[in-house]
XYZ file of C-alpha atoms in Angstrom:
570
model
C 60.270 -130.294 155.167
C 60.540 -128.445 158.479
C 60.982 -130.465 161.631
C 59.626 -127.687 163.807
C 56.143 -127.714 162.313
C 53.221 -129.988 163.029
C 52.561 -132.713 160.455
C 49.440 -134.453 159.229
C 48.987 -138.223 159.154
C 47.211 -140.284 156.490
C 43.824 -139.204 157.903
C 44.668 -135.507 157.837
C 45.013 -135.289 161.625
C 47.792 -133.222 163.118
C 50.674 -135.026 164.748
C 53.298 -133.524 167.035
C 56.271 -131.767 165.473
C 58.837 -134.430 166.349
C 60.091 -136.612 163.538
C 60.035 -140.410 163.643
C 62.659 -142.577 161.982
C 62.306 -146.130 160.660
C 65.187 -148.275 159.430
C 64.044 -150.528 156.573
C 66.497 -153.409 156.839
C 68.295 -155.289 159.594
C 71.459 -156.852 158.207
C 74.853 -155.888 159.602
C 74.802 -152.447 157.926
C 71.126 -151.950 158.774
C 71.822 -152.753 162.416
C 74.758 -150.337 162.482
C 72.546 -147.650 160.904
C 69.970 -148.266 163.633
C 72.669 -147.914 166.305
C 73.923 -144.610 164.842
C 70.467 -143.085 164.349
C 69.167 -144.306 167.712
C 72.042 -142.697 169.610
C 71.362 -139.348 167.915
C 67.560 -139.546 168.211
C 67.967 -139.542 172.004
C 70.008 -136.344 171.833
C 68.147 -134.358 169.188
C 65.032 -132.600 170.540
C 63.313 -132.609 167.130
C 63.167 -136.435 167.026
C 61.184 -139.069 168.888
C 63.379 -141.329 170.984
C 61.987 -144.528 169.478
C 63.596 -145.798 166.267
C 61.821 -148.658 164.540
C 63.755 -151.238 162.523
C 61.972 -153.495 160.046
C 63.286 -157.036 160.371
C 62.835 -159.787 157.807
C 61.708 -162.442 160.251
C 64.022 -165.410 160.788
C 64.132 -168.191 163.362
C 67.293 -168.564 165.405
C 68.856 -171.997 166.088
C 67.256 -171.970 169.563
C 63.796 -171.611 167.983
C 63.359 -167.978 168.994
C 62.211 -165.409 166.420
C 64.902 -162.891 165.467
C 62.561 -159.956 166.154
C 61.824 -161.181 169.686
C 65.513 -161.756 170.338
C 66.444 -158.228 169.222
C 63.748 -156.631 171.376
C 64.734 -158.762 174.382
C 68.537 -158.473 174.203
C 68.925 -155.252 172.172
C 71.300 -157.178 169.876
C 71.034 -158.634 166.373
C 72.484 -162.057 167.071
C 72.403 -163.084 163.420
C 74.172 -160.160 161.789
C 75.808 -158.032 164.494
C 76.346 -160.222 167.575
C 77.690 -158.649 170.729
C 76.744 -155.084 169.752
C 74.047 -153.191 171.649
C 71.840 -151.326 169.208
C 70.390 -148.863 171.712
C 67.530 -149.231 174.169
C 65.274 -147.125 171.914
C 65.516 -149.471 168.890
C 62.327 -151.511 168.374
C 62.395 -154.423 165.912
C 59.207 -154.925 163.877
C 58.587 -157.812 161.412
C 55.621 -156.012 159.798
C 56.942 -153.683 157.079
C 53.815 -151.554 156.754
C 53.440 -151.192 160.511
C 57.106 -150.284 160.881
C 56.867 -147.323 158.506
C 53.323 -146.052 159.114
C 54.226 -143.432 161.752
C 57.609 -142.490 160.312
C 58.375 -139.412 158.283
C 62.061 -140.272 157.797
C 62.846 -143.625 156.205
C 66.293 -145.199 156.014
C 66.490 -147.938 153.364
C 69.327 -150.393 153.930
C 68.661 -153.824 152.398
C 70.339 -155.820 149.607
C 69.437 -154.041 146.373
C 67.845 -157.209 144.936
C 64.956 -156.788 147.412
C 64.245 -153.091 146.890
C 61.831 -153.444 143.985
C 59.615 -155.775 146.024
C 59.805 -153.561 149.116
C 58.803 -150.467 147.124
C 55.887 -152.290 145.518
C 54.656 -153.379 148.952
C 54.872 -149.828 150.314
C 53.395 -148.115 147.252
C 50.383 -146.067 148.274
C 51.129 -146.619 151.968
C 53.475 -143.638 152.426
C 51.492 -140.479 153.233
C 52.314 -136.906 154.131
C 55.698 -135.174 154.142
C 58.153 -138.053 154.165
C 61.859 -138.027 153.392
C 64.021 -141.037 152.565
C 67.678 -141.904 152.403
C 69.154 -144.953 150.701
C 72.179 -146.821 152.013
C 71.569 -149.486 149.352
C 74.430 -150.279 146.981
C 73.243 -151.425 143.572
C 70.828 -150.604 140.772
C 67.898 -152.056 138.889
C 68.080 -152.665 135.133
C 64.608 -152.069 133.709
C 63.182 -152.025 130.196
C 63.867 -148.302 129.823
C 67.450 -148.730 131.053
C 69.312 -148.598 134.381
C 67.493 -147.209 137.417
C 69.300 -146.136 140.577
C 67.760 -147.253 143.871
C 67.145 -143.670 144.999
C 65.245 -143.038 141.752
C 63.287 -146.262 142.251
C 62.236 -145.110 145.733
C 61.236 -141.661 144.462
C 59.321 -143.061 141.498
C 57.471 -145.815 143.357
C 56.785 -144.011 146.654
C 56.604 -140.402 145.490
C 59.112 -139.112 148.047
C 62.454 -137.345 147.866
C 65.426 -139.642 148.471
C 68.999 -138.803 149.429
C 71.810 -141.387 149.575
C 74.563 -142.235 152.055
C 77.704 -144.014 150.854
C 81.282 -144.075 152.047
C 84.494 -145.737 153.118
C 83.110 -147.810 155.946
C 82.853 -151.419 157.046
C 79.862 -152.255 159.219
C 81.676 -154.364 161.815
C 84.288 -151.658 162.391
C 81.723 -148.872 162.806
C 79.823 -151.146 165.207
C 82.803 -151.160 167.584
C 83.159 -147.378 167.064
C 86.331 -147.309 164.993
C 86.652 -144.024 163.111
C 85.041 -143.898 159.691
C 83.321 -141.445 157.363
C 80.569 -141.256 154.769
C 79.010 -138.935 152.193
C 75.363 -137.874 151.949
C 74.329 -137.130 148.381
C 71.317 -134.866 147.963
C 69.315 -133.620 144.972
C 66.993 -130.929 146.296
C 67.180 -129.438 149.777
C 70.457 -128.828 151.578
C 68.371 -128.497 154.745
C 67.200 -132.111 154.446
C 70.758 -133.254 153.736
C 71.939 -131.485 156.887
C 69.198 -133.256 158.866
C 70.463 -136.641 157.672
C 74.016 -135.574 158.531
C 72.806 -134.795 162.056
C 71.102 -138.167 162.383
C 74.133 -140.208 161.348
C 77.094 -138.177 162.608
C 78.957 -139.275 165.752
C 82.496 -138.594 167.015
C 83.595 -141.818 165.284
C 81.434 -141.510 162.140
C 81.967 -138.286 160.180
C 79.347 -137.443 157.516
C 79.515 -134.658 154.902
C 76.871 -133.570 152.334
C 77.472 -133.370 148.568
C 75.037 -131.967 145.992
C 75.316 -134.996 143.652
C 72.948 -137.910 144.329
C 73.813 -139.899 141.207
C 77.585 -139.511 141.658
C 77.532 -140.550 145.314
C 75.192 -143.489 144.662
C 77.136 -144.789 141.663
C 80.379 -144.661 143.637
C 78.815 -146.812 146.354
C 77.409 -149.177 143.733
C 80.336 -149.616 141.344
C 83.117 -149.954 143.910
C 81.876 -153.493 144.667
C 82.711 -154.542 141.098
C 86.234 -153.157 141.515
C 86.510 -155.105 144.780
C 85.637 -158.329 142.924
C 88.539 -157.638 140.554
C 90.860 -156.929 143.506
C 89.865 -160.266 145.053
C 90.603 -162.054 141.775
C 94.163 -160.700 141.551
C 94.785 -161.565 145.204
C 93.432 -165.086 144.779
C 95.499 -165.639 141.634
C 98.620 -164.278 143.404
C 99.438 -162.012 140.511
C 102.830 -160.732 141.695
C 103.154 -158.118 144.401
C 99.591 -157.826 145.684
C 99.991 -154.247 146.897
C 101.139 -153.002 143.488
C 98.584 -155.058 141.584
C 95.740 -153.955 143.865
C 96.833 -150.338 143.446
C 96.602 -150.720 139.675
C 93.193 -152.373 139.940
C 91.924 -149.564 142.168
C 93.295 -146.822 139.904
C 91.848 -148.368 136.739
C 88.633 -149.243 138.550
C 88.117 -145.686 139.801
C 88.747 -144.333 136.307
C 86.158 -146.702 134.829
C 83.683 -145.890 137.634
C 83.981 -142.244 136.681
C 83.596 -142.946 132.941
C 80.496 -145.130 133.414
C 78.935 -142.677 135.869
C 79.298 -139.816 133.403
C 77.980 -141.994 130.587
C 74.833 -142.680 132.602
C 74.510 -139.244 134.191
C 76.549 -136.431 132.571
C 75.740 -134.207 135.563
C 77.952 -136.302 137.881
C 80.701 -134.114 139.383
C 84.407 -134.981 139.161
C 84.918 -133.823 142.754
C 82.536 -136.521 144.056
C 85.132 -139.205 143.309
C 87.486 -137.581 145.814
C 84.919 -137.739 148.618
C 84.598 -140.599 151.101
C 82.129 -142.322 148.765
C 84.722 -142.317 145.967
C 88.422 -143.114 146.178
C 88.315 -143.745 149.940
C 85.509 -146.302 149.623
C 87.270 -148.060 146.734
C 90.427 -148.477 148.816
C 88.531 -149.653 151.891
C 86.400 -152.163 149.991
C 89.299 -153.535 147.952
C 91.288 -154.282 151.102
C 88.668 -155.232 153.683
C 85.245 -155.812 152.148
C 83.243 -159.021 151.741
C 83.319 -158.780 147.931
C 87.106 -158.911 147.856
C 87.235 -161.844 150.306
C 84.713 -163.972 148.419
C 86.266 -163.161 145.023
C 89.667 -164.195 146.386
C 88.218 -167.539 147.526
C 86.573 -167.982 144.118
C 89.886 -167.454 142.330
C 91.742 -169.754 144.734
C 89.263 -172.542 143.930
C 89.939 -172.099 140.230
C 86.312 -171.166 139.723
C 85.195 -174.631 140.811
C 83.158 -173.255 143.711
C 80.282 -170.968 142.764
C 79.761 -167.505 144.197
C 76.439 -168.674 145.656
C 78.184 -171.482 147.529
C 80.936 -169.210 148.828
C 78.419 -166.538 149.830
C 76.459 -169.035 151.924
C 79.630 -170.355 153.564
C 81.543 -167.141 154.210
C 78.969 -164.384 154.744
C 76.617 -166.002 157.289
C 73.423 -164.763 155.679
C 74.754 -161.507 154.251
C 74.480 -160.871 150.527
C 77.283 -160.464 148.015
C 76.637 -157.307 145.991
C 79.537 -157.163 143.540
C 78.607 -160.139 141.354
C 75.007 -159.070 140.724
C 76.139 -155.466 140.231
C 78.720 -156.616 137.657
C 75.915 -158.325 135.754
C 73.820 -155.160 135.932
C 76.773 -153.055 134.746
C 77.224 -155.403 131.793
C 73.532 -155.137 130.903
C 73.664 -151.356 131.311
C 76.667 -151.031 129.006
C 75.027 -153.382 126.545
C 71.808 -151.326 126.693
C 73.744 -148.106 126.004
C 75.680 -149.706 123.134
C 72.585 -151.291 121.605
C 70.595 -148.064 121.814
C 73.382 -146.138 120.098
C 74.017 -148.838 117.490
C 70.338 -149.365 116.725
C 69.789 -145.633 116.323
C 72.764 -145.390 113.968
C 71.565 -148.352 111.888
C 67.918 -147.270 111.648
C 67.101 -146.849 107.932
C 66.390 -143.308 106.759
C 62.726 -142.601 106.083
C 60.342 -139.683 106.049
C 57.677 -141.796 107.766
C 58.422 -142.016 111.487
C 55.782 -144.693 111.979
C 57.846 -147.294 110.115
C 61.263 -146.457 111.523
C 62.966 -146.966 114.825
C 65.923 -148.718 116.393
C 66.429 -152.214 114.984
C 67.088 -153.827 118.386
C 66.407 -157.369 117.242
C 68.776 -157.090 114.291
C 71.505 -155.724 116.532
C 71.037 -158.461 119.116
C 70.986 -161.118 116.385
C 74.368 -159.869 115.139
C 75.731 -159.745 118.684
C 74.628 -163.328 119.388
C 76.105 -164.567 116.099
C 79.374 -162.768 116.829
C 79.541 -164.170 120.351
C 78.954 -167.745 119.186
C 81.663 -167.436 116.530
C 84.351 -166.110 118.853
C 85.705 -169.451 120.031
C 85.808 -173.102 119.072
C 82.797 -174.924 120.456
C 83.386 -177.172 123.468
C 82.164 -180.754 122.945
C 79.081 -181.312 125.084
C 79.077 -184.213 127.514
C 76.295 -185.054 129.921
C 77.209 -185.362 133.576
C 76.595 -188.721 135.188
C 73.610 -190.633 133.786
C 73.559 -190.067 130.025
C 69.764 -190.329 130.067
C 69.531 -187.285 132.287
C 70.007 -184.085 130.262
C 71.943 -181.105 131.530
C 69.862 -178.349 133.099
C 71.660 -175.920 130.768
C 69.912 -175.669 127.416
C 71.158 -172.485 125.770
C 74.886 -172.189 125.206
C 75.625 -175.681 126.528
C 78.482 -176.122 124.053
C 80.399 -172.961 124.914
C 82.403 -171.807 127.918
C 80.558 -170.736 131.053
C 81.747 -167.142 130.584
C 80.406 -166.990 127.030
C 77.180 -168.664 128.168
C 76.598 -165.998 130.824
C 77.244 -163.284 128.237
C 74.766 -164.966 125.895
C 72.116 -165.112 128.611
C 72.724 -161.458 129.499
C 72.325 -160.506 125.825
C 69.016 -162.367 125.598
C 67.704 -160.856 128.843
C 68.552 -157.376 127.622
C 67.018 -158.146 124.222
C 63.695 -158.972 125.882
C 63.947 -155.834 128.017
C 64.532 -153.612 124.974
C 61.845 -155.374 122.933
C 59.005 -154.789 125.422
C 58.445 -151.080 124.604
C 58.334 -151.898 120.876
C 55.789 -154.651 121.425
C 53.693 -152.338 123.607
C 53.800 -149.693 120.892
C 52.759 -152.203 118.197
C 49.888 -153.368 120.394
C 48.701 -149.791 120.947
C 48.933 -148.956 117.229
C 47.141 -152.164 116.232
C 44.330 -151.444 118.683
C 43.973 -147.900 117.339
C 43.856 -149.161 113.760
C 41.227 -151.748 114.696
C 39.108 -149.102 116.369
C 39.406 -146.689 113.435
C 38.557 -149.459 110.973
C 35.478 -150.410 112.962
C 34.429 -146.774 113.215
C 34.634 -146.444 109.439
C 32.287 -149.443 109.159
C 30.162 -148.066 112.003
C 30.556 -151.321 113.926
C 32.807 -150.597 116.901
C 33.221 -153.671 119.105
C 35.491 -152.026 121.664
C 34.817 -149.078 123.924
C 35.555 -145.596 122.633
C 37.058 -142.943 124.921
C 38.156 -139.371 124.324
C 41.790 -140.439 124.768
C 41.547 -143.024 121.970
C 39.603 -141.003 119.384
C 40.522 -137.340 119.047
C 37.928 -134.785 117.965
C 39.699 -134.213 114.642
C 39.484 -137.935 113.822
C 35.762 -137.883 114.521
C 35.465 -134.788 112.344
C 37.449 -136.398 109.505
C 35.293 -139.502 109.650
C 32.158 -137.401 109.226
C 33.492 -134.981 106.629
C 35.495 -137.290 104.329
C 34.862 -141.019 104.925
C 36.880 -142.002 101.823
C 40.016 -140.191 102.989
C 39.519 -141.615 106.459
C 39.521 -145.182 105.038
C 42.671 -144.466 103.028
C 44.444 -143.257 106.162
C 43.305 -146.313 108.089
C 44.561 -148.616 105.320
C 47.948 -146.894 105.129
C 48.546 -147.052 108.873
C 47.303 -150.650 109.014
C 49.770 -151.597 106.277
C 52.547 -149.825 108.204
C 51.730 -151.752 111.374
C 51.650 -155.062 109.490
C 54.986 -154.265 107.822
C 56.569 -153.399 111.174
C 55.222 -156.573 112.766
C 56.450 -158.647 109.820
C 59.930 -157.122 110.069
C 59.956 -157.714 113.821
C 58.939 -161.349 113.304
C 61.634 -161.947 110.677
C 64.340 -160.512 112.920
C 63.047 -162.549 115.879
C 63.111 -165.729 113.758
C 66.743 -165.114 112.793
C 67.688 -164.424 116.401
C 65.972 -167.610 117.578
C 67.763 -169.613 114.882
C 71.119 -168.328 116.143
C 70.215 -169.142 119.741
C 68.936 -172.609 118.856
C 72.260 -173.531 117.227
C 73.909 -173.180 120.645
C 71.537 -175.571 122.421
C 72.634 -178.957 123.703
C 71.337 -182.179 122.102
C 67.696 -182.807 123.003
C 67.106 -186.022 124.960
C 64.654 -188.704 123.920
C 62.366 -187.884 126.846
C 62.354 -184.229 125.833
C 61.511 -185.198 122.250
C 58.577 -187.278 123.478
C 57.365 -184.387 125.641
C 57.670 -182.032 122.678
C 55.751 -184.420 120.416
C 52.975 -184.673 123.016
C 52.830 -180.896 123.467
C 52.613 -180.281 119.703
C 49.662 -182.670 119.413
C 47.825 -180.712 122.110
C 48.157 -177.371 120.288
C 45.102 -175.699 118.686
C 44.809 -175.702 114.896
C 46.128 -172.162 114.446
C 49.265 -172.974 116.389
C 49.782 -176.200 114.417
C 49.766 -174.102 111.263
C 52.567 -172.006 112.743
C 54.490 -175.200 113.607
C 54.284 -176.195 109.945
C 55.525 -172.749 108.869
C 58.523 -172.945 111.225
C 59.475 -176.368 109.862
C 59.089 -175.245 106.227
C 61.153 -172.108 106.786
C 63.895 -174.040 108.554
C 64.048 -176.717 105.860
C 64.161 -174.075 103.153
C 66.990 -172.213 104.931
C 68.866 -175.511 105.326
C 68.479 -176.344 101.641
C 66.286 -179.363 102.342
C 63.427 -180.435 100.100
C 59.913 -180.012 101.467
C 56.347 -180.329 100.254
C 53.215 -178.327 100.997
C 52.070 -181.062 103.363
C 54.314 -181.188 106.415
C 54.742 -184.394 108.383
C 56.424 -183.925 111.765
C 58.837 -186.687 112.726
C 60.974 -185.356 115.537
C 63.460 -188.215 115.255
C 64.398 -186.987 111.790
C 64.607 -183.269 112.565
C 67.960 -181.678 113.378
C 68.686 -180.386 116.871
C 68.304 -176.718 115.966
C 64.821 -177.371 114.588
C 63.822 -179.309 117.711
C 64.722 -176.453 120.025
C 63.037 -173.891 117.763
C 59.824 -175.908 118.107
C 60.411 -176.241 121.847
C 60.722 -172.461 122.288
C 57.549 -171.852 120.261
C 55.517 -174.429 122.200
C 56.784 -172.989 125.495
C 55.759 -169.487 124.368
C 52.267 -170.700 123.427
C 51.866 -172.389 126.815
C 52.980 -169.236 128.635
C 50.581 -167.073 126.628
C 47.661 -169.407 127.299
C 48.516 -169.473 130.992
C 48.557 -165.662 131.179
C 45.252 -165.472 129.298
C 43.500 -167.956 131.591
């Protein structure tokens, strides 16, 4: 993108050649970014003076809106008090309005909000627009981990560089010397433009042709900082030596994980500002280290959420959520590899594939067998059940691992379910075509010309093919159901005792189910009794007071799933 040429807006009308910048985010780092960019926009002839900053609207203690206060005082009283942002910074609470004239977007919000921001802006970004992400973190989606820069590119259809480095917002705000790295994927010219926009005598920026490496350094260093805070809070010997070991090991693991996710990541990137320098800075002076230290000093009795609210004054803690995402990413990589290795050999690709459910079932069973179960006691009023259902009898660490396993299981299962649904629909359509009674619409994408030709030329062969593929789909679905049943049985064994009120609610919900669902209830009970070695007859009588706790929660999960499905269908 050339900044010397005229540009077209969403209506195809020519604008002037000067670029406009919008900062998407207004926390402490977002405010500092606005200050840096605004000072350079005034000096660079290829940029408009005005720099817009999208502000998530808040109300100050005096009743004034944060946006109004910023525009009146030129300060962000909530997140960067006492620092003038620049007379050309304009705060805007309307996200779409803030970005509509801009052709250079700077994203700098907590990574948890980026998915929602991108969805809101999807289809609203027109013309030649460039982006840069200062966001530290990643999204874990059904197809695996997704870096924020990739999320921006995918959702908004624009190129996105990244800026990460050894810097602390409050220190840059008072113009103490610091540095950063711009990672770029495509054009060095664009990277140099971002370097121009951010560079000042006290903030040195250098470009590196390695988006993924730079971004992962900025993301993963917060996890290392959590570990550094733990060792400080636990007073594990000489803090300097211990922290040095944590940083060395942490940097090594950052490099290993980065190359596992993206083999193209360069070794040299870890020696840039975004790498070793940022790890050192964050482990000694960052918010993640401070909060983790307080967590360790409390013996884990105070939650990270509580400490975040108390210590960070509205800012977000990144390291804890990133650690969870790293765990899910590693688990996704391990499960994908393990499932692929355990897939049974077959010449028919339609009936094979990674056995994700079987792998997760084994992982859950292994996790639950790793330690002696902790006796479950209700807090306070014994009539009031704990809010924790799954894993209530194991340690909090094991419970979080169990929940992460189940979340990732659902994520990995979605593509398989989508594929089964697509195959089942195709089989239904082909079956109806063979009977010349199609009840669903037919499009060129769904029925290829050769299928139409086969149907006309050899109806018998066509029916045989339909039957074979239908049987394959039913076999796959049956296998998937069996594995899901076993997984649910393992999970249900970890659930706390069901209260009397919950049993009554379950009984009421079962009575309200349609006949088809009641039949499934009977099947679940029969299967469970058979697996438990209990006698049962063809006629099933449900008496929840006599059923064991595992059975109760299995029924609870099924009823909850039916309710969710009916709600989505309504």
